[in-house]
Amino acid sequence: MNLEVDLGGIRLANPVVMASGTFGYGFGYEGLLNPNEVGAVITKATTREPWAGNPPPRIAETPCGMLNAIGLENPGIEVFLSKYLPRLRSSGAVVIVNIAGRALKEYVELASIIDKATGVAGIEINISCPNVELGGMQLGTAPRMVSEIVKAVKEETNLPVMPKLSPNVTDIVGIATAAECAGADAISMINTLQGMAVDIETKRPVLGNIFGGLSGPAIKPVALRMVYQVYRAVDIPILGGGGIMSAKDAIEFFLVGASAVSVGTGTFVNPRLAMEVKAGIEDYMERHGHTGLDEIIGAAVL
Amino acid sequence: MNLEVDLGGIRLANPVVMASGTFGYGFGYEGLLNPNEVGAVITKATTREPWAGNPPPRIAETPCGMLNAIGLENPGIEVFLSKYLPRLRSSGAVVIVNIAGRALKEYVELASIIDKATGVAGIEINISCPNVELGGMQLGTAPRMVSEIVKAVKEETNLPVMPKLSPNVTDIVGIATAAECAGADAISMINTLQGMAVDIETKRPVLGNIFGGLSGPAIKPVALRMVYQVYRAVDIPILGGGGIMSAKDAIEFFLVGASAVSVGTGTFVNPRLAMEVKAGIEDYMERHGHTGLDEIIGAAVL
Amino acid sequence: MFFLENAEIVENDRVGDGLYELKCRAPQIAGKGEPGQFVHVEIKPHQDASASPLLRRPFSLYGTDAERGMISILYRIRGVGTSLLAEVGPGEYLSVLGPLGKGFTLSGAGSAVLLVGGGMGIAPLAYLADRLLESGCGVNVLYGAETARELVALEKLEQSGARCHVATMDGSRGHKGLVTDLLARMPAEKAADMIYSCGPSEMMAHVAQFAKERGIPGEVSLESNMACGVGVCLGCAVRLKAGDRDYAKVCSDGPVFPIDQVEFEAGEGGRK
Amino acid sequence: MFFLENAEIVENDRVGDGLYELKCRAPQIAGKGEPGQFVHVEIKPHQDASASPLLRRPFSLYGTDAERGMISILYRIRGVGTSLLAEVGPGEYLSVLGPLGKGFTLSGAGSAVLLVGGGMGIAPLAYLADRLLESGCGVNVLYGAETARELVALEKLEQSGARCHVATMDGSRGHKGLVTDLLARMPAEKAADMIYSCGPSEMMAHVAQFAKERGIPGEVSLESNMACGVGVCLGCAVRLKAGDRDYAKVCSDGPVFPIDQVEFEAGEGGRK
Ligand SMILES: Cc1cc2nc3c(=O)[nH]c(=O)nc-3n(C[C@H](O)[C@H](O)[C@H](O)COP(=O)(O)OP(=O)(O)OC[C@H]3O[C@@H](n4cnc5c(N)ncnc54)[C@H](O)[C@@H]3O)c2cc1C
Ligand SMILES: Cc1cc2nc3c(=O)[nH]c(=O)nc-3n(C[C@H](O)[C@H](O)[C@H](O)COP(=O)(O)OP(=O)(O)OC[C@H]3O[C@@H](n4cnc5c(N)ncnc54)[C@H](O)[C@@H]3O)c2cc1C
Ligand SMILES: Cc1cc2nc3c(=O)[nH]c(=O)nc-3n(C[C@H](O)[C@H](O)[C@H](O)COP(=O)(O)O)c2cc1C
Ligand SMILES: Cc1cc2nc3c(=O)[nH]c(=O)nc-3n(C[C@H](O)[C@H](O)[C@H](O)COP(=O)(O)O)c2cc1C
Ligand code: FES
Ligand code: FES
């Protein structure tokens, strides 16, 4: 059984990837789930300078989902490179660095810094975080901005570049094709849907930031639809995810066109989920007589 | 305890309204839930001519939600007026007619026909159905189109007019303010999020129409967020809904700015839900010492 | 007229591989239910909340006992909803909505009727047989299943006095092969005054063909994914014939339809 | 180093109004757990799937028994998760992740320690008392609750040899009023070598003030909404002091923090 897959130039030994922001810098679940077991680790969003993040509470639960409003808390690229990357690299993990910023300039700087680092397999451009005032989602909702950022980042680096799309848009296909035309090597989707929760006793929004990003099973139907639409429109590979809690969910993403899948919120519920998903994909492929993932990628797209 | 509310000129004895497409023409649950018990009945989308709807399967279940791809099946406005409206009218129900069409012209014709009918309290303009090729959601995702439709409908009728917004947009506030400027008397939100489901055994989309509209608890955080954002931006009342399964959910909508709430999918699960929501709102208001809904509408908006 | 009852479960027994019979106390439904009608049942949740069913699940009435205020259903585990249903036990409660839909047209006393059922399709037919026998009809049942162990309604049918003819795919009981093979053995003249059928589409297609050839009127019970169960959502639509402009609602126009109004496409509308 | 165990529940007893003590078999966690550490517990679902919790819930270790491979937690019903937790029974299984977080720093043998706990804050302190007493410390406990019936850890504390001083708001046992009123009664000299506290923020704020005035070092255990429980999601962030630029992670930087590093805002970080 061959579970290898090429994600726009990033070679993954298996297609199950840890979603940004849900696996820290690879060692939070050490012993239970090691960074070299999964297809790739996408690190928590890194910005040029350290970011403090949003005021608490940052987490709320919703039906079959959760809201987070972390606000891209991170120690900045320099600390990432000196403190977190070396250990990840020496573990043998495939590392994809998720980058975020307030303006084009920051993305460009980040790309050029990461390009010089060793041990990075690719860059995920976060233009879809709903939890920051400037940058983040704002940058990811207009095709022209997406195109500009992808082009600018590509100019700074030879690493595979994968923009991560926001689902909070009228026309996901327009954004995805803009990214492809601008030279993206792959597309990552979806980030969280913007939502909120209210406490009826205190009569206040639950989150310190009022709004947060909705993840988990609740968003899976939206994610599947968007991957399906984008798969029909672009030729570059898609990293699909949003609400994956089982191998069955992951297989749904392959069938609508994902070349690899990302597991996020599911890990909080079941820390071994990524490995269970991997095993379940193998079972499924065996049961259906498939020998390679290419036989199921996009198989349900009409 | 006063639960009366004015929804842009439509007087409701209580604020719990049956969402379009989930209560037929008011008598599907007769005996369990009668049309005159609820604040208003919004009838299934009616078009100028009869529509056959989409091929089955039309329903799929998803985590804490369901997808529907009915495709606006309905017998057309003439049959609605002759066959369904009279009975609703004589029951004493407050009737809001949900209208849909493929082009501006059809909305205009529908408005002018309904304006002449008796027993209609208001018109809900469906510019947000994700399940039809033309019209529906396409019309509801550009502020200019929304504005044109609202204006055109307003010209044909003196009835209160309430566009129903699609959540599948980048900028819900832009759409809502366009609707307000165009003369809308109230805003109804949200319609379903576009999604899909896949069957991993048959390797096919579950729905005959591939895509469908996601409703139920899964979408509540998105709905609350949008109502909150729109409440801050417009001065006309909001009919809020999306995933309401309990009085608690309904109260959340009031707190973020809804003047009345709509119950849809929840009725399929619990046919008495609307009345339980109404009773629960009363309990809550009593417990918190409120005497009118205006004391809680928007109370959580910062 | 239907009811919403919080029904106490009296038994929920495994009657075969993945097959269960559930009896619960729902006096109003028991008092009104007719063969061919169904109940819409709320399902208890799964350990994994994201796998828990939101919507109710429809099941044909397998029997009613108006006096004791009891109803029963016969079901097969098919997915998450039915798996969870199999886990509830006596003393627990289920919310049951019913009786829903249009049932079978009962034939007049003295007539000879033929019932053809496969798999779980036997549930509404077994209930129908009871009523028809009570009213003095002669009832022949052709009953098909994969294997003898799955003929879970046979005892009930035989006890109520129906003449049963059995087919199993593995030949473990009765004819080896399709239940529709048995149709060929029916007497050419007056095979029946009326035919009722419920089961896989391929089976009902054969039955419809037979009914047409012999000029016998008949009815079939169809299936479809449902949301409301009461006719308001239009989610259970099926196109009865390929040429039809309009869709029929299984929940309220049916689930029982005249056999000559339906064209059976492979796999659609049938019950396993 | 922590473990994921499918833990068999041995008992889940109601020990007071809305208060429960749960014991389960989790040998790896039992072998490693330290006072102040917590476990992250998966919750069984609600009848209404949409009300079922997706995320795990954190609870302090109330005790471990490495020999028998058992751990226990003490909890109060607060919302849907804890309500559902109260419904599981012996023989059922729960997925438990732990031991997580940084526990209390154990004081050296012979030292005199003061524990100040309110409500469920007593859970980690009772476990801590056990360990400190074993290692030969002298342990004074100031224990507050609404009413005598809620002093559910008192027996355990007294049995293990701690000297307990009780306060209840209704005066049904011990001092009538706040547990922090008891602080004033502590001897001015050498009240303790070390103070440990867990409970409502207002309470911990008083304790911190007392520790500062007397120059006694101390530790507090904080609370926050959690997703991962292991430090990867940054969801449990709290700002320890109003002026701090950075947030601390309750799950992995804590839940135990040096008492002088925390400024207590009303309501935040406390436990009821
Ligand atoms: C009028 C009617 C009467 C029925 N009577 C019986 C009966 O007597 N005994 C019996 O065993 N089964 C009966 N069924 C079928 C039964 O409803 C399904 O087996 C059950 O809904 C499957 O639920 P699940 O969660 O186990 O399966 P799922 O995991 O939901 O899916 C398994 C299959 O069930 C179908 N399904 C899913 N949701 C629904 C839904 N809401 N409505 C209908 N089908 C659905 C799907 O298409 C899928 O192929 C009847 C169906 C109808 C419409
Ligand atoms: C390190 C730590 C140790 C704890 N130890 C104990 C203990 O020993 N005994 C005890 O009774 N309680 C303890 N708690 C509190 C316990 O975790 C909460 O009472 C529980 O999570 C509430 O869940 P619920 O579903 O019943 O409430 P919900 O309905 O979810 O909400 C009720 C309250 O619980 C809070 N809450 C919700 N979700 C979480 C979450 N994921 N994490 C933390 N809080 C949340 C909310 O802010 C809300 O105010 C501890 C909390 C932490 C962080
Ligand atoms: C707590 C949390 C933090 C996240 N942080 C980031 C982030 O830093 N960068 C990013 O691109 N996405 C971030 N995400 C989004 C996830 O990577 C993922 O796209 C999303 O959660 C949907 O997948 P899921 O449903 O499997 O969690 C975060 C999600 C969660 C829940
Ligand atoms: C089966 C079904 C049919 C619907 N038909 C319509 C419709 O005809 N017109 C319309 O504006 N909305 C329609 N809707 C959307 C609902 O009115 C409502 O906006 C949506 O379902 C969200 O609310 P809920 O989560 O409470 O169901 C339909 C929804 C469902 C589930
Ligand atoms: S299930 Fe709703 S109309 Fe049939
Ligand atoms: S709960 Fe995830 S970092 Fe603390």
GROMACS .gro file of C-alpha atoms and ligand atoms in nm, chain C residues 226-229 231-236 249 251, ligand 5:
model
   16
  830MET     CA    1  -3.673   1.189   0.550
  831ALA     CA    2  -3.644   1.503   0.755
  832CYS     CA    3  -3.989   1.606   0.878
  833GLY     CA    4  -4.191   1.291   0.807
  835GLY     CA    5  -4.502   1.654   0.439
  836VAL     CA    6  -4.367   2.001   0.510
  837CYS     CA    7  -4.001   1.982   0.406
  838LEU     CA    8  -4.026   1.815   0.063
  839GLY     CA    9  -3.709   1.626   0.148
  840CYS     CA   10  -3.839   1.274   0.081
  853LYS     CA   11  -4.356   1.281  -0.114
  855CYS     CA   12  -4.392   1.055   0.383
 1153FES     S1   13  -3.994   1.397   0.497
 1153FES    FE1   14  -4.048   1.606   0.492
 1153FES     S2   15  -4.188   1.610   0.325
 1153FES    FE2   16  -4.148   1.402   0.350
   0.00000   0.00000   0.00000
